[in-house]
Amino acid sequence: MTFMLASWLSLSSTPTLPSQGHIAMMLQRLALCSSLRSRSLQANVCPRFARAVSQTKFPVTHSPGKSAAHRSELRQAKRIVVKLGSAVVTRGDECGLALGRLASIVEQVAVLQNQGREMMIVTSGAVAFGRQRLRHEILLSQSVRQALHSGQNQLKEMSLPVLEARACAAAGQSGLMALYEAMFTQYSTCTAQILVTNLDFHDEQKRRNLNSTLHELLRMNIVPIINTNDAVVPPPVPNSDLQGVIHIKDNDSLAARLAVEMKADLLIALSDVEGLYDSPPGTDDAKLIDIFYPGDQQSIRYGSKSKVGIGGMEAKVKSALWALQGGTSVVIANGTDPKVTGHVITDIVEGKKVGTFFSEVKPAGPTVEQQTEMARQAGRTLATLHPDERGEIICRLADLLTEKKDEILSANKRDMETAASAGRLSQPLLARLSLSTSKLNSLAIGLRQIAVSSRDSVGQVLRRTRVANNLELEQITVPIGVLLVIFESRPDCLPQVSALAIASGNALLLKGGKEAANTNRILHQLTQDALSIHGVKDAIQLVSTREEVEDLCRLDKMIDLIIPRGSSQLVRDIQRAAKGIPVLGHSEGICHVYIDSEACIEKAIDIIKDSKCDYPAACNAMETLLLHRDLLRTPLFDQIIDMLRVEQVKIHAGPRFASYLTFSPSEVKSLRTEYGDLECCIEVVDSMQDAVDHIHKYGSSHTDVIVTDNEKTAEQFMQQVDSACVFWNASSRFADGYRFGLGAEVGISTARIHARGPVGLEGLLTTKWVLRGEGHTVAEFSEAGSMKYLHENIPVPQRFPS
């Protein structure tokens, strides 16, 4: 579709202008071609749009006349105005339309309309479309005259006159509307054109007529396409302020006035920048403003306006604030970026953090961006503390866990009662949510272990080399920066991760599940109390605002590493959402226990029971039991089955295991399943090598176990299995930072870079190179130079002596 229109509308070296009949034929062919590709467009380019259309009609729950206080409320927007700025609609050469962008925008609007929302478009583009047509006409006319005058077909250099904007608008309006009609037809959506001027709003009769017409069109499920009548509109009045009754000076003010008149829930103003910045975009210190509040205008420095528009960002802000005061929520976002154009409108309506959201409700606390910046600044101070000082902070936190246990358990009791009454959490998740005195005591012990290990963290010299005389190089450990840890149900994760962040000198942003809100709040308060003893209270922040996880994953310029702690679904969602931020974690914990033909009966029974039944919700619990085929119909096999039945473990049979049985348990749906409960799969293998192959095919590289008394077989298994943890004659439940002596863990990583397995202190450090010279230059080491490289390893000094 885009290619065909571009071929008609582009300006060639031998200009030709299609006739009206050709334009009609073009639009018919456009409709046909678009209908043929609309299915693939929805299925391949924007699959969630196709799913959205099939959803039930949109329910009206948002109250008109009241703007949204938070982005999440935009999901309830019923009536939406989409304003398309000149820079969005117009091509980069300012002559003609950006057809690809326009097609994506039309698709999103049509999808929202088909959901049952009421969509209106305020569009620019008539002048650009008309300028293109008139240039064709002028060039064609000049070429004909020159050919008649000279008797030659060769065109001489021709100059184009300056085209008056109102004439261009008159010539382009009909073509612009025909284009919209053709595009919306592909989604079974009707459109209607409305041209207005300032008088249509100031004349009471015309204003009522306009209002009535728009309401009738919306009632009939028609998308109004609205534009200022630029063919007759007078030039904008300079310095006319947008106060009281707004003046229609441009499409920004038109969209704002229209949104308020029609009691729209949301106005989306698409421009050529990401949103509103605190200084002109492109300057070094410019920061995108996530939420803009009335009264913040004084903190903004505006840049130049778009070369194709007449408004500029200052006009957009004034119009947005006027609409906000009238009860309409406003978002200003980028409609020109190819990476987001295809979903920018639907993302905004879904409540995602896109562009600048205008809100009248200012939160009591800092925004998540402000929290992240506060954490980064305090984290840099934390990293400079002596290891003993960081150890003191961690020990103080350990003390507070026992001193304040009654307050902690009281908060946890409230969370447990709320979760139980809501009935949304499964029994394994409820078990993770629960805290006890013994859990708090174990946490305190683990934290003190971390405090001891903090001596060998930040600033440790890993290697030291004499590059040349008086030129020494060191590689030292340093913090990663700002960590974001997202965790579900497990409040005990908060002090563990906090202690590891403190020991490694990292700033930390914590996002816990709302089911543990009370417990997390008191634990975070105690953490900040401990940090205060050395003046770094802000280094660890708890995100308690209504930030979506996906929005946090977009803070790629502020967060250096994301660590998810929760269900496999949570981890997968974060891995998909994190664009440009590394994610440390595992998506699944499909752990295997292989019972070899030479296994001891007692060891096998104990290991299977502990691996599956000790804590079935844990990611290191056994999910698949692999049995050597020689064990079938042996006393060991019978004892295993009896033990699992006594422990009330539901058994699923793998395909090969099922083939050996006359009456088998339910056959497993997938051999790659993490049950997270008292369930497991049993499968039969022919050999140790067969077990290894099975693990590599269906495992998740988390933790895998062999039970055998044959040392050679065990060593081969441990060499060949490439999981993060591989055990011989030991329960899979040992895969844990505390049990490994790390004090605690931020998670278990199945990645093959950076940290792997239970990730403790070392996994939260990176390195930097420090070179100490005396005016050395590389030129001195050239063939003609006076110096030679030595590259001698020298002893590593003890950085922090006792």
PDB file of C-alpha atoms in Angstrom, residues 148-411:
ATOM      1  CA  LEU A 148       6.448  24.590 -27.236  1.00  0.00           C
ATOM      2  CA  HIS A 149       8.699  27.616 -27.021  1.00  0.00           C
ATOM      3  CA  SER A 150      12.004  25.870 -27.755  1.00  0.00           C
ATOM      4  CA  GLY A 151      10.768  23.072 -29.946  1.00  0.00           C
ATOM      5  CA  GLN A 152      12.810  20.689 -27.871  1.00  0.00           C
ATOM      6  CA  ASN A 153      11.778  17.973 -25.416  1.00  0.00           C
ATOM      7  CA  GLN A 154      14.725  18.597 -23.115  1.00  0.00           C
ATOM      8  CA  LEU A 155      13.710  20.513 -19.972  1.00  0.00           C
ATOM      9  CA  LYS A 156      15.746  23.474 -18.896  1.00  0.00           C
ATOM     10  CA  GLU A 157      16.325  24.346 -15.270  1.00  0.00           C
ATOM     11  CA  MET A 158      13.057  25.648 -13.835  1.00  0.00           C
ATOM     12  CA  SER A 159      12.396  27.555 -10.623  1.00  0.00           C
ATOM     13  CA  LEU A 160       9.282  27.075  -8.540  1.00  0.00           C
ATOM     14  CA  PRO A 161       7.367  30.018  -7.090  1.00  0.00           C
ATOM     15  CA  VAL A 162       6.684  30.218  -3.378  1.00  0.00           C
ATOM     16  CA  LEU A 163       3.350  28.483  -2.841  1.00  0.00           C
ATOM     17  CA  GLU A 164       0.832  30.171  -0.566  1.00  0.00           C
ATOM     18  CA  ALA A 165      -0.242  27.892   2.301  1.00  0.00           C
ATOM     19  CA  ARG A 166      -3.989  28.501   1.959  1.00  0.00           C
ATOM     20  CA  ALA A 167      -3.909  27.575  -1.715  1.00  0.00           C
ATOM     21  CA  CYS A 168      -1.958  24.408  -0.871  1.00  0.00           C
ATOM     22  CA  ALA A 169      -4.522  23.507   1.805  1.00  0.00           C
ATOM     23  CA  ALA A 170      -7.382  23.945  -0.660  1.00  0.00           C
ATOM     24  CA  ALA A 171      -5.639  21.721  -3.208  1.00  0.00           C
ATOM     25  CA  GLY A 172      -4.655  19.033  -0.705  1.00  0.00           C
ATOM     26  CA  GLN A 173      -7.649  18.626   1.586  1.00  0.00           C
ATOM     27  CA  SER A 174      -9.695  16.382  -0.714  1.00  0.00           C
ATOM     28  CA  GLY A 175      -6.754  14.078  -1.405  1.00  0.00           C
ATOM     29  CA  LEU A 176      -5.885  13.841   2.287  1.00  0.00           C
ATOM     30  CA  MET A 177      -9.435  12.827   3.142  1.00  0.00           C
ATOM     31  CA  ALA A 178      -9.584  10.319   0.288  1.00  0.00           C
ATOM     32  CA  LEU A 179      -6.414   8.742   1.644  1.00  0.00           C
ATOM     33  CA  TYR A 180      -7.884   8.401   5.145  1.00  0.00           C
ATOM     34  CA  GLU A 181     -11.058   6.875   3.734  1.00  0.00           C
ATOM     35  CA  ALA A 182      -9.113   4.298   1.742  1.00  0.00           C
ATOM     36  CA  MET A 183      -6.984   3.317   4.737  1.00  0.00           C
ATOM     37  CA  PHE A 184      -9.837   3.035   7.251  1.00  0.00           C
ATOM     38  CA  THR A 185     -11.956   1.032   4.811  1.00  0.00           C
ATOM     39  CA  GLN A 186      -9.552  -1.887   5.242  1.00  0.00           C
ATOM     40  CA  TYR A 187     -10.683  -2.184   8.871  1.00  0.00           C
ATOM     41  CA  SER A 188     -14.406  -1.860   8.101  1.00  0.00           C
ATOM     42  CA  THR A 189     -14.338   1.596   9.647  1.00  0.00           C
ATOM     43  CA  CYS A 190     -16.141   4.620   8.231  1.00  0.00           C
ATOM     44  CA  THR A 191     -14.800   8.165   8.401  1.00  0.00           C
ATOM     45  CA  ALA A 192     -16.242  11.644   8.035  1.00  0.00           C
ATOM     46  CA  GLN A 193     -14.501  14.956   7.304  1.00  0.00           C
ATOM     47  CA  ILE A 194     -15.069  18.072   9.419  1.00  0.00           C
ATOM     48  CA  LEU A 195     -13.327  21.389   8.685  1.00  0.00           C
ATOM     49  CA  VAL A 196     -13.496  24.096  11.352  1.00  0.00           C
ATOM     50  CA  THR A 197     -12.267  27.596  12.088  1.00  0.00           C
ATOM     51  CA  ASN A 198     -12.105  29.621  15.267  1.00  0.00           C
ATOM     52  CA  LEU A 199     -15.550  31.105  14.510  1.00  0.00           C
ATOM     53  CA  ASP A 200     -17.135  27.645  14.702  1.00  0.00           C
ATOM     54  CA  PHE A 201     -16.334  27.587  18.415  1.00  0.00           C
ATOM     55  CA  HIS A 202     -17.136  31.221  19.240  1.00  0.00           C
ATOM     56  CA  ASP A 203     -20.482  31.347  17.434  1.00  0.00           C
ATOM     57  CA  GLU A 204     -22.889  29.615  19.811  1.00  0.00           C
ATOM     58  CA  GLN A 205     -25.143  28.207  17.070  1.00  0.00           C
ATOM     59  CA  LYS A 206     -22.223  26.854  15.058  1.00  0.00           C
ATOM     60  CA  ARG A 207     -20.696  25.427  18.234  1.00  0.00           C
ATOM     61  CA  ARG A 208     -23.911  23.554  19.052  1.00  0.00           C
ATOM     62  CA  ASN A 209     -24.152  22.290  15.488  1.00  0.00           C
ATOM     63  CA  LEU A 210     -20.554  21.051  15.555  1.00  0.00           C
ATOM     64  CA  ASN A 211     -21.106  19.337  18.896  1.00  0.00           C
ATOM     65  CA  SER A 212     -24.295  17.682  17.646  1.00  0.00           C
ATOM     66  CA  THR A 213     -22.641  16.500  14.437  1.00  0.00           C
ATOM     67  CA  LEU A 214     -19.688  14.937  16.263  1.00  0.00           C
ATOM     68  CA  HIS A 215     -21.917  13.148  18.779  1.00  0.00           C
ATOM     69  CA  GLU A 216     -24.058  11.739  15.975  1.00  0.00           C
ATOM     70  CA  LEU A 217     -21.000  10.487  14.086  1.00  0.00           C
ATOM     71  CA  LEU A 218     -19.643   8.790  17.208  1.00  0.00           C
ATOM     72  CA  ARG A 219     -23.039   7.240  17.889  1.00  0.00           C
ATOM     73  CA  MET A 220     -22.932   5.767  14.366  1.00  0.00           C
ATOM     74  CA  ASN A 221     -19.434   4.328  15.031  1.00  0.00           C
ATOM     75  CA  ILE A 222     -17.802   6.699  12.530  1.00  0.00           C
ATOM     76  CA  VAL A 223     -14.341   8.202  13.039  1.00  0.00           C
ATOM     77  CA  PRO A 224     -14.426  11.989  12.543  1.00  0.00           C
ATOM     78  CA  ILE A 225     -11.349  13.366  10.751  1.00  0.00           C
ATOM     79  CA  ILE A 226     -11.066  16.991  11.880  1.00  0.00           C
ATOM     80  CA  ASN A 227      -8.816  19.747  10.556  1.00  0.00           C
ATOM     81  CA  THR A 228      -8.681  23.500  10.630  1.00  0.00           C
ATOM     82  CA  ASN A 229     -10.004  24.943   7.374  1.00  0.00           C
ATOM     83  CA  ASP A 230      -6.613  26.271   6.349  1.00  0.00           C
ATOM     84  CA  ALA A 231      -7.972  27.490   3.010  1.00  0.00           C
ATOM     85  CA  VAL A 232      -9.832  30.334   4.738  1.00  0.00           C
ATOM     86  CA  VAL A 233      -8.390  30.518   8.265  1.00  0.00           C
ATOM     87  CA  PRO A 234      -6.661  33.824   9.133  1.00  0.00           C
ATOM     88  CA  PRO A 235      -3.024  33.825  10.287  1.00  0.00           C
ATOM     89  CA  PRO A 236      -2.537  33.051  13.997  1.00  0.00           C
ATOM     90  CA  VAL A 237      -2.677  36.028  16.316  1.00  0.00           C
ATOM     91  CA  PRO A 238       0.778  36.537  17.879  1.00  0.00           C
ATOM     92  CA  ASN A 239       1.129  36.360  21.661  1.00  0.00           C
ATOM     93  CA  SER A 240      -2.506  35.376  22.240  1.00  0.00           C
ATOM     94  CA  ASP A 241      -2.490  33.372  25.438  1.00  0.00           C
ATOM     95  CA  LEU A 242      -4.436  30.183  26.011  1.00  0.00           C
ATOM     96  CA  GLN A 243      -6.490  31.283  28.972  1.00  0.00           C
ATOM     97  CA  GLY A 244     -10.204  31.251  29.586  1.00  0.00           C
ATOM     98  CA  VAL A 245     -11.763  30.210  26.251  1.00  0.00           C
ATOM     99  CA  ILE A 246      -8.968  28.751  24.142  1.00  0.00           C
ATOM    100  CA  HIS A 247      -8.273  30.323  20.750  1.00  0.00           C
ATOM    101  CA  ILE A 248      -7.923  27.991  17.774  1.00  0.00           C
ATOM    102  CA  LYS A 249      -4.488  28.991  16.537  1.00  0.00           C
ATOM    103  CA  ASP A 250      -3.226  25.589  15.381  1.00  0.00           C
ATOM    104  CA  ASN A 251      -4.128  21.911  15.596  1.00  0.00           C
ATOM    105  CA  ASP A 252      -2.805  21.693  19.173  1.00  0.00           C
ATOM    106  CA  SER A 253      -5.322  24.244  20.407  1.00  0.00           C
ATOM    107  CA  LEU A 254      -7.981  22.728  18.142  1.00  0.00           C
ATOM    108  CA  ALA A 255      -7.426  19.263  19.627  1.00  0.00           C
ATOM    109  CA  ALA A 256      -7.543  20.629  23.178  1.00  0.00           C
ATOM    110  CA  ARG A 257     -10.732  22.625  22.554  1.00  0.00           C
ATOM    111  CA  LEU A 258     -12.348  19.679  20.800  1.00  0.00           C
ATOM    112  CA  ALA A 259     -11.405  17.245  23.586  1.00  0.00           C
ATOM    113  CA  VAL A 260     -12.957  19.466  26.249  1.00  0.00           C
ATOM    114  CA  GLU A 261     -16.062  20.260  24.159  1.00  0.00           C
ATOM    115  CA  MET A 262     -16.651  16.542  23.566  1.00  0.00           C
ATOM    116  CA  LYS A 263     -15.763  15.556  27.158  1.00  0.00           C
ATOM    117  CA  ALA A 264     -13.053  13.220  25.859  1.00  0.00           C
ATOM    118  CA  ASP A 265     -11.289  11.004  28.371  1.00  0.00           C
ATOM    119  CA  LEU A 266      -7.903  11.178  26.644  1.00  0.00           C
ATOM    120  CA  LEU A 267      -6.040  13.419  24.212  1.00  0.00           C
ATOM    121  CA  ILE A 268      -2.981  11.862  22.547  1.00  0.00           C
ATOM    122  CA  ALA A 269      -0.808  14.507  20.869  1.00  0.00           C
ATOM    123  CA  LEU A 270       1.740  12.899  18.531  1.00  0.00           C
ATOM    124  CA  SER A 271       4.807  14.954  17.667  1.00  0.00           C
ATOM    125  CA  ASP A 272       8.377  14.367  16.427  1.00  0.00           C
ATOM    126  CA  VAL A 273       9.915  14.148  19.927  1.00  0.00           C
ATOM    127  CA  GLU A 274       9.576  11.571  22.700  1.00  0.00           C
ATOM    128  CA  GLY A 275       7.565  13.952  24.839  1.00  0.00           C
ATOM    129  CA  LEU A 276       8.260  16.990  26.967  1.00  0.00           C
ATOM    130  CA  TYR A 277      11.852  17.634  28.055  1.00  0.00           C
ATOM    131  CA  ASP A 278      13.096  19.959  30.785  1.00  0.00           C
ATOM    132  CA  SER A 279      15.319  21.629  28.172  1.00  0.00           C
ATOM    133  CA  PRO A 280      15.456  21.540  24.362  1.00  0.00           C
ATOM    134  CA  PRO A 281      15.733  17.919  23.088  1.00  0.00           C
ATOM    135  CA  GLY A 282      19.205  17.099  21.850  1.00  0.00           C
ATOM    136  CA  THR A 283      21.017  19.186  24.438  1.00  0.00           C
ATOM    137  CA  ASP A 284      23.358  17.280  26.700  1.00  0.00           C
ATOM    138  CA  ASP A 285      21.383  17.739  29.899  1.00  0.00           C
ATOM    139  CA  ALA A 286      17.881  17.316  28.442  1.00  0.00           C
ATOM    140  CA  LYS A 287      15.753  14.847  30.404  1.00  0.00           C
ATOM    141  CA  LEU A 288      12.421  13.435  29.329  1.00  0.00           C
ATOM    142  CA  ILE A 289       9.666  14.341  31.770  1.00  0.00           C
ATOM    143  CA  ASP A 290       7.579  11.281  32.556  1.00  0.00           C
ATOM    144  CA  ILE A 291       4.749  13.126  34.355  1.00  0.00           C
ATOM    145  CA  PHE A 292       4.076  16.853  34.040  1.00  0.00           C
ATOM    146  CA  TYR A 293       2.037  18.709  36.644  1.00  0.00           C
ATOM    147  CA  PRO A 294       0.358  22.140  36.431  1.00  0.00           C
ATOM    148  CA  GLY A 295       2.724  24.699  37.884  1.00  0.00           C
ATOM    149  CA  ASP A 296       5.863  23.021  36.505  1.00  0.00           C
ATOM    150  CA  GLN A 297       6.034  25.350  33.465  1.00  0.00           C
ATOM    151  CA  GLN A 298       8.725  27.531  35.021  1.00  0.00           C
ATOM    152  CA  SER A 299      11.154  24.602  35.092  1.00  0.00           C
ATOM    153  CA  ILE A 300      10.986  24.088  31.303  1.00  0.00           C
ATOM    154  CA  ARG A 301      13.246  25.631  28.650  1.00  0.00           C
ATOM    155  CA  TYR A 302      11.636  25.289  25.218  1.00  0.00           C
ATOM    156  CA  GLY A 303      13.498  24.753  21.977  1.00  0.00           C
ATOM    157  CA  SER A 304      12.607  25.719  18.424  1.00  0.00           C
ATOM    158  CA  LYS A 305       9.373  24.484  16.921  1.00  0.00           C
ATOM    159  CA  SER A 306       9.059  21.979  14.081  1.00  0.00           C
ATOM    160  CA  LYS A 307       9.970  23.401  10.692  1.00  0.00           C
ATOM    161  CA  VAL A 308       6.684  22.095   9.229  1.00  0.00           C
ATOM    162  CA  GLY A 309       4.366  23.051  12.103  1.00  0.00           C
ATOM    163  CA  ILE A 310       3.150  26.374  13.447  1.00  0.00           C
ATOM    164  CA  GLY A 311       2.733  25.455  17.112  1.00  0.00           C
ATOM    165  CA  GLY A 312       5.836  24.126  18.796  1.00  0.00           C
ATOM    166  CA  MET A 313       6.203  22.400  22.163  1.00  0.00           C
ATOM    167  CA  GLU A 314       5.227  25.472  24.172  1.00  0.00           C
ATOM    168  CA  ALA A 315       1.883  25.601  22.350  1.00  0.00           C
ATOM    169  CA  LYS A 316       1.417  21.881  22.966  1.00  0.00           C
ATOM    170  CA  VAL A 317       2.027  22.277  26.694  1.00  0.00           C
ATOM    171  CA  LYS A 318      -0.376  25.222  26.996  1.00  0.00           C
ATOM    172  CA  SER A 319      -3.023  23.331  25.048  1.00  0.00           C
ATOM    173  CA  ALA A 320      -2.441  20.174  27.108  1.00  0.00           C
ATOM    174  CA  LEU A 321      -2.807  22.051  30.391  1.00  0.00           C
ATOM    175  CA  TRP A 322      -5.983  23.727  29.163  1.00  0.00           C
ATOM    176  CA  ALA A 323      -7.439  20.320  28.231  1.00  0.00           C
ATOM    177  CA  LEU A 324      -6.327  18.890  31.591  1.00  0.00           C
ATOM    178  CA  GLN A 325      -8.161  21.648  33.429  1.00  0.00           C
ATOM    179  CA  GLY A 326     -11.230  20.747  31.389  1.00  0.00           C
ATOM    180  CA  GLY A 327     -11.137  17.142  32.631  1.00  0.00           C
ATOM    181  CA  THR A 328      -9.290  15.441  29.740  1.00  0.00           C
ATOM    182  CA  SER A 329      -6.144  13.392  30.327  1.00  0.00           C
ATOM    183  CA  VAL A 330      -3.274  14.238  27.975  1.00  0.00           C
ATOM    184  CA  VAL A 331      -0.188  12.397  26.707  1.00  0.00           C
ATOM    185  CA  ILE A 332       2.382  13.931  24.351  1.00  0.00           C
ATOM    186  CA  ALA A 333       4.447  11.270  22.571  1.00  0.00           C
ATOM    187  CA  ASN A 334       6.587  10.564  19.515  1.00  0.00           C
ATOM    188  CA  GLY A 335       4.672   9.589  16.397  1.00  0.00           C
ATOM    189  CA  THR A 336       7.657   9.497  14.028  1.00  0.00           C
ATOM    190  CA  ASP A 337      10.056   6.937  15.529  1.00  0.00           C
ATOM    191  CA  PRO A 338       9.930   3.761  13.379  1.00  0.00           C
ATOM    192  CA  LYS A 339      10.632   1.629  16.457  1.00  0.00           C
ATOM    193  CA  VAL A 340       7.443   2.700  18.230  1.00  0.00           C
ATOM    194  CA  THR A 341       5.129   4.184  15.603  1.00  0.00           C
ATOM    195  CA  GLY A 342       3.314   0.897  15.080  1.00  0.00           C
ATOM    196  CA  HIS A 343       2.151   0.681  18.704  1.00  0.00           C
ATOM    197  CA  VAL A 344       2.565   4.103  20.322  1.00  0.00           C
ATOM    198  CA  ILE A 345      -1.180   4.850  20.520  1.00  0.00           C
ATOM    199  CA  THR A 346      -2.175   1.431  21.832  1.00  0.00           C
ATOM    200  CA  ASP A 347       0.720   1.482  24.316  1.00  0.00           C
ATOM    201  CA  ILE A 348      -0.544   4.779  25.722  1.00  0.00           C
ATOM    202  CA  VAL A 349      -4.087   3.453  26.022  1.00  0.00           C
ATOM    203  CA  GLU A 350      -2.732   0.335  27.751  1.00  0.00           C
ATOM    204  CA  GLY A 351      -1.205   2.607  30.400  1.00  0.00           C
ATOM    205  CA  LYS A 352       2.421   2.024  29.447  1.00  0.00           C
ATOM    206  CA  LYS A 353       5.085   4.586  30.213  1.00  0.00           C
ATOM    207  CA  VAL A 354       5.242   6.328  26.837  1.00  0.00           C
ATOM    208  CA  GLY A 355       5.821  10.039  26.297  1.00  0.00           C
ATOM    209  CA  THR A 356       4.814  12.676  28.855  1.00  0.00           C
ATOM    210  CA  PHE A 357       1.655  12.133  30.879  1.00  0.00           C
ATOM    211  CA  PHE A 358      -0.101  15.243  32.210  1.00  0.00           C
ATOM    212  CA  SER A 359      -1.616  14.804  35.657  1.00  0.00           C
ATOM    213  CA  GLU A 360      -3.185  17.114  38.222  1.00  0.00           C
ATOM    214  CA  VAL A 361      -2.469  14.692  41.070  1.00  0.00           C
ATOM    215  CA  LYS A 362       1.087  14.999  42.294  1.00  0.00           C
ATOM    216  CA  PRO A 363       2.287  11.954  44.269  1.00  0.00           C
ATOM    217  CA  ALA A 364       3.366  12.417  47.848  1.00  0.00           C
ATOM    218  CA  GLY A 365       6.737  10.742  47.304  1.00  0.00           C
ATOM    219  CA  PRO A 366       9.385  10.853  44.575  1.00  0.00           C
ATOM    220  CA  THR A 367       8.853   9.336  41.136  1.00  0.00           C
ATOM    221  CA  VAL A 368      10.625   6.109  40.262  1.00  0.00           C
ATOM    222  CA  GLU A 369      13.051   8.083  38.091  1.00  0.00           C
ATOM    223  CA  GLN A 370      13.859  10.315  41.050  1.00  0.00           C
ATOM    224  CA  GLN A 371      14.227   7.258  43.289  1.00  0.00           C
ATOM    225  CA  THR A 372      16.652   5.706  40.816  1.00  0.00           C
ATOM    226  CA  GLU A 373      18.749   8.867  40.649  1.00  0.00           C
ATOM    227  CA  MET A 374      18.766   9.134  44.458  1.00  0.00           C
ATOM    228  CA  ALA A 375      19.874   5.506  44.701  1.00  0.00           C
ATOM    229  CA  ARG A 376      22.650   6.008  42.143  1.00  0.00           C
ATOM    230  CA  GLN A 377      24.083   9.037  43.949  1.00  0.00           C
ATOM    231  CA  ALA A 378      23.990   7.371  47.372  1.00  0.00           C
ATOM    232  CA  GLY A 379      25.282   4.130  45.850  1.00  0.00           C
ATOM    233  CA  ARG A 380      28.417   5.880  44.651  1.00  0.00           C
ATOM    234  CA  THR A 381      29.087   7.002  48.208  1.00  0.00           C
ATOM    235  CA  LEU A 382      28.338   3.485  49.473  1.00  0.00           C
ATOM    236  CA  ALA A 383      30.970   2.063  47.098  1.00  0.00           C
ATOM    237  CA  THR A 384      33.635   4.361  48.570  1.00  0.00           C
ATOM    238  CA  LEU A 385      33.045   3.191  52.157  1.00  0.00           C
ATOM    239  CA  HIS A 386      35.650   0.968  53.766  1.00  0.00           C
ATOM    240  CA  PRO A 387      34.592  -2.716  53.681  1.00  0.00           C
ATOM    241  CA  ASP A 388      34.349  -2.705  57.472  1.00  0.00           C
ATOM    242  CA  GLU A 389      31.835   0.157  57.271  1.00  0.00           C
ATOM    243  CA  ARG A 390      29.694  -1.731  54.782  1.00  0.00           C
ATOM    244  CA  GLY A 391      29.979  -4.757  57.043  1.00  0.00           C
ATOM    245  CA  GLU A 392      28.746  -2.660  59.976  1.00  0.00           C
ATOM    246  CA  ILE A 393      25.643  -1.671  57.994  1.00  0.00           C
ATOM    247  CA  ILE A 394      24.839  -5.296  57.192  1.00  0.00           C
ATOM    248  CA  CYS A 395      25.381  -6.429  60.789  1.00  0.00           C
ATOM    249  CA  ARG A 396      23.115  -3.638  61.986  1.00  0.00           C
ATOM    250  CA  LEU A 397      20.411  -4.856  59.602  1.00  0.00           C
ATOM    251  CA  ALA A 398      20.862  -8.398  60.920  1.00  0.00           C
ATOM    252  CA  ASP A 399      20.403  -7.095  64.470  1.00  0.00           C
ATOM    253  CA  LEU A 400      17.261  -5.184  63.493  1.00  0.00           C
ATOM    254  CA  LEU A 401      15.691  -8.338  62.009  1.00  0.00           C
ATOM    255  CA  THR A 402      15.732  -9.942  65.455  1.00  0.00           C
ATOM    256  CA  GLU A 403      15.156  -6.782  67.511  1.00  0.00           C
ATOM    257  CA  LYS A 404      12.090  -5.789  65.470  1.00  0.00           C
ATOM    258  CA  LYS A 405      10.783  -9.290  64.835  1.00  0.00           C
ATOM    259  CA  ASP A 406       7.414  -8.575  66.473  1.00  0.00           C
ATOM    260  CA  GLU A 407       6.773  -5.613  64.158  1.00  0.00           C
ATOM    261  CA  ILE A 408       7.899  -7.633  61.137  1.00  0.00           C
ATOM    262  CA  LEU A 409       5.730 -10.649  61.987  1.00  0.00           C
ATOM    263  CA  SER A 410       2.746  -8.417  62.701  1.00  0.00           C
ATOM    264  CA  ALA A 411       3.050  -6.813  59.250  1.00  0.00           C
TER     265      ALA A 411
END
